[in-house]
mmCIF file of C-alpha atoms in Angstrom:
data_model
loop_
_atom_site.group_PDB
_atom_site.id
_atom_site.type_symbol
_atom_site.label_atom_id
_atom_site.label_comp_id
_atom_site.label_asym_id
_atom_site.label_seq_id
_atom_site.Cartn_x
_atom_site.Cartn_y
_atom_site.Cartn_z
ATOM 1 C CA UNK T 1 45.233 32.479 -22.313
ATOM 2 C CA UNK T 2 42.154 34.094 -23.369
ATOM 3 C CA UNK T 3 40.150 36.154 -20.456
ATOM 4 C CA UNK T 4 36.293 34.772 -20.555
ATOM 5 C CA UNK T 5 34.222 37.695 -20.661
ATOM 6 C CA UNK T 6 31.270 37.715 -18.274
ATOM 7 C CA UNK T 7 27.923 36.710 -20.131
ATOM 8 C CA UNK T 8 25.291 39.658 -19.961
ATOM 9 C CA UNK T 9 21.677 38.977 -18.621
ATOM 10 C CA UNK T 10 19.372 38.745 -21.279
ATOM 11 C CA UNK T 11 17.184 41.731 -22.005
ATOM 12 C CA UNK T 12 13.722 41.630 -23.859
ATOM 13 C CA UNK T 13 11.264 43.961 -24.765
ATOM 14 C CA UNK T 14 8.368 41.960 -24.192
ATOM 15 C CA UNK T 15 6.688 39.883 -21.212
ATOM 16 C CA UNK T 16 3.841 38.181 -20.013
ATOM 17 C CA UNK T 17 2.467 37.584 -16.394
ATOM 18 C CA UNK T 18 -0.390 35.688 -14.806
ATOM 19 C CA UNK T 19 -1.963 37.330 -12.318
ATOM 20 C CA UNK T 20 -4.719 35.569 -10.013
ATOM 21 C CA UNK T 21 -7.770 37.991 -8.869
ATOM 22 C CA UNK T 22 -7.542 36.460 -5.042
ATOM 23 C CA UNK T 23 -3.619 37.314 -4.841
ATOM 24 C CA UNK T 24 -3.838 40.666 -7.072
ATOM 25 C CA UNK T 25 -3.510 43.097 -4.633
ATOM 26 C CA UNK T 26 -6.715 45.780 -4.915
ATOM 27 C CA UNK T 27 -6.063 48.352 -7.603
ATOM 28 C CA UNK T 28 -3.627 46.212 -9.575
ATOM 29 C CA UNK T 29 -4.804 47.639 -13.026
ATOM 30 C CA UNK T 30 -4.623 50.958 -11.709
ATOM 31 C CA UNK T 31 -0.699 50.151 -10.711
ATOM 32 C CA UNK T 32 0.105 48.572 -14.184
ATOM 33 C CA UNK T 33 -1.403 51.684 -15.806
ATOM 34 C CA UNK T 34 1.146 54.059 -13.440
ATOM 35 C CA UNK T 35 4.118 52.332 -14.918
ATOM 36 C CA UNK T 36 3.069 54.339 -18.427
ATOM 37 C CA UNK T 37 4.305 50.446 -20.082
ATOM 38 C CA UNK T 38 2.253 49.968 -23.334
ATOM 39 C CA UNK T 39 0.397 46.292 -22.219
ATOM 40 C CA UNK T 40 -2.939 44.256 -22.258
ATOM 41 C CA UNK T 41 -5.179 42.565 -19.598
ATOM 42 C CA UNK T 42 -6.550 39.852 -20.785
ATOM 43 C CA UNK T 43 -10.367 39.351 -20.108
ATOM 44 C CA UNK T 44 -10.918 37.439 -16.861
ATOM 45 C CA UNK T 45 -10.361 33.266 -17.840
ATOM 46 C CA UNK T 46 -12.962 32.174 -15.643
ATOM 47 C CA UNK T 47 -13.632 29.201 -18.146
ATOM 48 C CA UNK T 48 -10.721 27.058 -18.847
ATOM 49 C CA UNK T 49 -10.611 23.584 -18.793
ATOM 50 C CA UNK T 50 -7.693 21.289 -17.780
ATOM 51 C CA UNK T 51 -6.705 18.414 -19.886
ATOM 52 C CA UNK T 52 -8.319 16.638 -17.169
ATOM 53 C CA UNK T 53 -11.367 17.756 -17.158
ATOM 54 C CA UNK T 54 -11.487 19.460 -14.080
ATOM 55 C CA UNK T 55 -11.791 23.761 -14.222
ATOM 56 C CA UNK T 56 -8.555 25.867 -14.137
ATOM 57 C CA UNK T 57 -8.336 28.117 -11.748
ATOM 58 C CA UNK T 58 -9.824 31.993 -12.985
ATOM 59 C CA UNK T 59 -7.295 34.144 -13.533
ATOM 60 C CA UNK T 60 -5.794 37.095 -15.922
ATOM 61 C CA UNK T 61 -2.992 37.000 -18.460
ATOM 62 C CA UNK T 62 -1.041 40.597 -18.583
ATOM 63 C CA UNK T 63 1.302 41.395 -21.460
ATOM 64 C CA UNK T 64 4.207 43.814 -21.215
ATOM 65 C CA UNK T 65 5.279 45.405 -24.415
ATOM 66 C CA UNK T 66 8.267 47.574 -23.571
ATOM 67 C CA UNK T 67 10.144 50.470 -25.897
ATOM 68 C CA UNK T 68 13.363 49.199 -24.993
ATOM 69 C CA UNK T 69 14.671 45.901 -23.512
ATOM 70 C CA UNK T 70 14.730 44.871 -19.886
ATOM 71 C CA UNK T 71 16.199 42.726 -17.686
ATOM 72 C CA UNK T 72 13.728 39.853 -16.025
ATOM 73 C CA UNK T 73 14.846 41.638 -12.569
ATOM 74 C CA UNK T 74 13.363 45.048 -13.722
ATOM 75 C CA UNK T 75 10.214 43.114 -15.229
ATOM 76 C CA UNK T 76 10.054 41.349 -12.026
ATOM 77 C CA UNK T 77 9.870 44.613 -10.177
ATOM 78 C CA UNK T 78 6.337 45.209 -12.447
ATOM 79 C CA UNK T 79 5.004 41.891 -12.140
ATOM 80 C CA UNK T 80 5.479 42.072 -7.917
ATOM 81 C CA UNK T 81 3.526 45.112 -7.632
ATOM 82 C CA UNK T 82 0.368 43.496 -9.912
ATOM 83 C CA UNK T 83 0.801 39.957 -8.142
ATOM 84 C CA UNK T 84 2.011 38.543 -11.028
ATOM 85 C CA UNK T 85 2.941 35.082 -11.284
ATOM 86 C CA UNK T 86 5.734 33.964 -13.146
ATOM 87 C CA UNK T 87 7.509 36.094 -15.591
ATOM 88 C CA UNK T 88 7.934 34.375 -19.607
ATOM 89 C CA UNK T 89 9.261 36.494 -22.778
ATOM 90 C CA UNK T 90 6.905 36.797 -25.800
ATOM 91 C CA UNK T 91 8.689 35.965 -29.176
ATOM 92 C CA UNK T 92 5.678 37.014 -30.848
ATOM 93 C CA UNK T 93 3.526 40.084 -29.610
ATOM 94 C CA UNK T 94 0.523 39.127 -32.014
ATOM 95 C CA UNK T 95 0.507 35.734 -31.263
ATOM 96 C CA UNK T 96 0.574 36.059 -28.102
ATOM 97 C CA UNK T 97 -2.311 38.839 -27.931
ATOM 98 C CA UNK T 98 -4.378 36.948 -29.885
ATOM 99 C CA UNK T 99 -3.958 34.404 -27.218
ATOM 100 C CA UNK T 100 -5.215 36.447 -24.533
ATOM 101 C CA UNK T 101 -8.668 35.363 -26.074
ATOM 102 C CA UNK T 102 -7.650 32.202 -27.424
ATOM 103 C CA UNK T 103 -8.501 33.681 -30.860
ATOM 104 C CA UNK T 104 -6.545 30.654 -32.871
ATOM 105 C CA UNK T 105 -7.202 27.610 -30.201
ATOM 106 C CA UNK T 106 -9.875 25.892 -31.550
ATOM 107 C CA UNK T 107 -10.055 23.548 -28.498
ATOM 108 C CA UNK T 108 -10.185 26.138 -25.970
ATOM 109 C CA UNK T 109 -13.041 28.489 -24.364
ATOM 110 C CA UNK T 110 -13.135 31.948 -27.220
ATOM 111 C CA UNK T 111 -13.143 35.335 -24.843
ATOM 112 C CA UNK T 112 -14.161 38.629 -26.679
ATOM 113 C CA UNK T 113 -11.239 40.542 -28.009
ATOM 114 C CA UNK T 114 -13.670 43.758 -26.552
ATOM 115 C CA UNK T 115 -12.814 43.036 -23.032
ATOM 116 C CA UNK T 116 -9.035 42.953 -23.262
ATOM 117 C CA UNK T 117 -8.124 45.997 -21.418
ATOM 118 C CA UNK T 118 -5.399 48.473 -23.252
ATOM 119 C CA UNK T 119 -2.709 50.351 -21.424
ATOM 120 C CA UNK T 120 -0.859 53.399 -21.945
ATOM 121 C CA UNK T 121 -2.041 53.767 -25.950
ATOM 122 C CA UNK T 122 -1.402 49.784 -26.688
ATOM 123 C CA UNK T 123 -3.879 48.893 -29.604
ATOM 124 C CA UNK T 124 -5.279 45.119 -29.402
ATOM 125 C CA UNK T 125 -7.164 45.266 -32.691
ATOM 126 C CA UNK T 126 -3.739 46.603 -34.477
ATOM 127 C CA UNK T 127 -1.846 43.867 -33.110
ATOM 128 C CA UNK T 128 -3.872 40.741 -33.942
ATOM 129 C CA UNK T 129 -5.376 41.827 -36.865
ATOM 130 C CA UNK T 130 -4.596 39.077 -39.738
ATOM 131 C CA UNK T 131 -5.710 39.434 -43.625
ATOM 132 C CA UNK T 132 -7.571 36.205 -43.116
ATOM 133 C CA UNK T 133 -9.224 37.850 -40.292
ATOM 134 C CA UNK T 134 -10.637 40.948 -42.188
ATOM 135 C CA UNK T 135 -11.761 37.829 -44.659
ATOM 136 C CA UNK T 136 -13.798 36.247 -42.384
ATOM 137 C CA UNK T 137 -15.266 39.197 -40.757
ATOM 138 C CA UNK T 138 -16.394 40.510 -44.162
ATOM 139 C CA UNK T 139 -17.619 37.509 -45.217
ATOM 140 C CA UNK T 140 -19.564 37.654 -41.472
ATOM 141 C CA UNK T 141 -20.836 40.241 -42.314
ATOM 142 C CA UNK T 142 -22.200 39.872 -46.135
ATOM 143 C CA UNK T 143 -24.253 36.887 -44.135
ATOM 144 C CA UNK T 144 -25.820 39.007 -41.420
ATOM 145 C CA UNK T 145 -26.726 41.370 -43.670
ATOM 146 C CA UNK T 146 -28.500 38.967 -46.176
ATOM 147 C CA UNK T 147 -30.172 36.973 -43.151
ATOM 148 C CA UNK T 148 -31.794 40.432 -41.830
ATOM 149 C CA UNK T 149 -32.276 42.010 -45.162
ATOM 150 C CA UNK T 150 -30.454 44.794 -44.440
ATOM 151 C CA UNK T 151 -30.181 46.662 -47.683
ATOM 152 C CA UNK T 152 -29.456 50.359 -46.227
ATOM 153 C CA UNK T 153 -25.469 51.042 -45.184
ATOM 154 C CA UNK T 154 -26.469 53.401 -42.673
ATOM 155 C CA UNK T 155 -28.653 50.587 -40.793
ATOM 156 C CA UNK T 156 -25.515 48.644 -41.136
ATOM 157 C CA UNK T 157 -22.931 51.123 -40.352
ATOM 158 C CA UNK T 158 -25.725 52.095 -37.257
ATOM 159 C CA UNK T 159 -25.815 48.234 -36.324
ATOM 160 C CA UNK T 160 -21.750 48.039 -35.964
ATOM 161 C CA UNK T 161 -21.634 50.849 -34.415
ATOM 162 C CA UNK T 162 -24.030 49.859 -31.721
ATOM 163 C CA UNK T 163 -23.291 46.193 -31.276
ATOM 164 C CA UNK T 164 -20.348 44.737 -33.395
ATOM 165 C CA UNK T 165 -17.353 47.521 -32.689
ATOM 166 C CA UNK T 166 -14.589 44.966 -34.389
ATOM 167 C CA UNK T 167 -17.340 45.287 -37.890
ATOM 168 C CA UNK T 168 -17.501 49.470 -36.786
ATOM 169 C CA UNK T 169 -13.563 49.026 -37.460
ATOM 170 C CA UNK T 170 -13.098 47.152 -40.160
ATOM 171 C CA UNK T 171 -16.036 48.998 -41.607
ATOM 172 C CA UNK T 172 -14.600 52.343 -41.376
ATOM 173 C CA UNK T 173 -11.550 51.738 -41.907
ATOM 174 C CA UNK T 174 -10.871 50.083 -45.376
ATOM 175 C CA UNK T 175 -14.026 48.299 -46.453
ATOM 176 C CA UNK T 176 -17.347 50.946 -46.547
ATOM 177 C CA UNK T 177 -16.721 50.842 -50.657
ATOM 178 C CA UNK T 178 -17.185 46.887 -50.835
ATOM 179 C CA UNK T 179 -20.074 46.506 -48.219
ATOM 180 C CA UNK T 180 -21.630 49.828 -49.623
ATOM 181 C CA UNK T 181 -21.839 47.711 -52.808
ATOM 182 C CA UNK T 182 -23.001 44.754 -52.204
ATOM 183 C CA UNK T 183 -25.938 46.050 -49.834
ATOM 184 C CA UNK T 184 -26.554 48.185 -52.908
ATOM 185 C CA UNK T 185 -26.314 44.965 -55.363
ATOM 186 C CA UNK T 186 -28.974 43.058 -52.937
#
C-alpha cells in the first residue's frame, strides 16, 4: 500500500490586506515599511458605495508583493502588526494594483493613482501601466493642449511637470518626439 504523503501549505508571493484606519494601530505605514516587503497602500477609500446604497466603511487596501513565496502564517505575521484584516492571494499583481484606485471599475468611485503610497522601491506606475493606457493619456493630452493653445513643449513639459506627474512620465519617457510634433504641427 502506497504511503500518502503529507500535502504542503501553499506558498505565494503575493497578498493583499484591508486595513481599517480606527483598528490600524498608530504608525502602521511606518511598520509595513520596516518589513523592507516591496507593497502599495492604497489611497484612503473613504467613498465607496454598497450595492445598497448605503456608504462602506473608509478603509485602506495594502498589497504585499514578496521575492519569494510565503506561507499565509508568515503573511499573517505582517498583516497582524498593520491591523490587517483578512489575508487573500493576488493572481494578478497589475490587476490588482490598478484596483487599488479602481482604475478599470467603471461603476465604482476613481481614486488618483498619485496617492497610492510605494514601499521599499515598489513602482505603481510600472505595474499598471497598459498600452491602451499610454493611448488614452496621449490622446488626453493632444486635447488639453489644443483647448489651451499650448503650442510651446516647454509650457507643456512645465505644465506636467507641475500638475499632471502620470503626463511628466509618459512624457519623458517614450513620447517627447510625438507631442514635440504635433504642438509644432498646431
Amino acid at each position: 500500500m502506497a504511503e500518502k504523503k503529507a500535502s504542503t501549505p501553499k506558498r505565494y508571493r503575493n497578498f493583499a490586506t484591508i486595513v481599517y484606519p480606527e483598528s490600524a494601530p498608530a504608525g502602521w505605514q511606518e511598520v509595513l515599511s520596516s518589513y523592507h516587503v516591496p507593497a502599495f497602500i492604497s489611497p484612503l477609500h473613504d467613498k465607496d458605495i454598497l450595492p445598497d446604497g448605503t456608504k462602506k466603511k473608509s478603509h485602506y487596501h495594502v498589497m504585499l508583493m514578496y521575492e519569494g513565496v510565503k506561507s499565509y502564517d508568515q503573511v499573517m505575521e505582517v498583516t497582524k502588526s498593520l491591523g490587517g484584516v483578512g489575508i487573500e492571494t493576488i493572481g494578478s499583481i497589475s490587476g490588482y494594483a490598478r484596483y487599488l484606485c479602481h482604475t478599470d471599475d467603471a461603476d465604482k468611485v476613481k481614486y488618483s493613482p498619485d496617492d497610492v503610497k510605494c514601499i521599499a522601491g515598489a513602482n505603481y506606475y510600472d505595474i499598471t501601466s497598459l498600452p491602451s493606457d499610454r493611448y488614452k493619456a496621449l490622446n488626453d493630452m493632444c486635447q488639453y493642449c489644443k483647448d489651451n493653445n499650448i503650442v510651446s513643449l516647454a509650457d507643456f513639459a512645465d505644465y506636467c511637470r507641475e500638475s499632471r506627474f502620470d503626463w511628466f512620465r509618459l512624457l519623458t519617457d517614450n513620447s517627447t518626439y510625438f507631442i514635440d510634433k504635433y504642438l509644432k504641427s498646431a
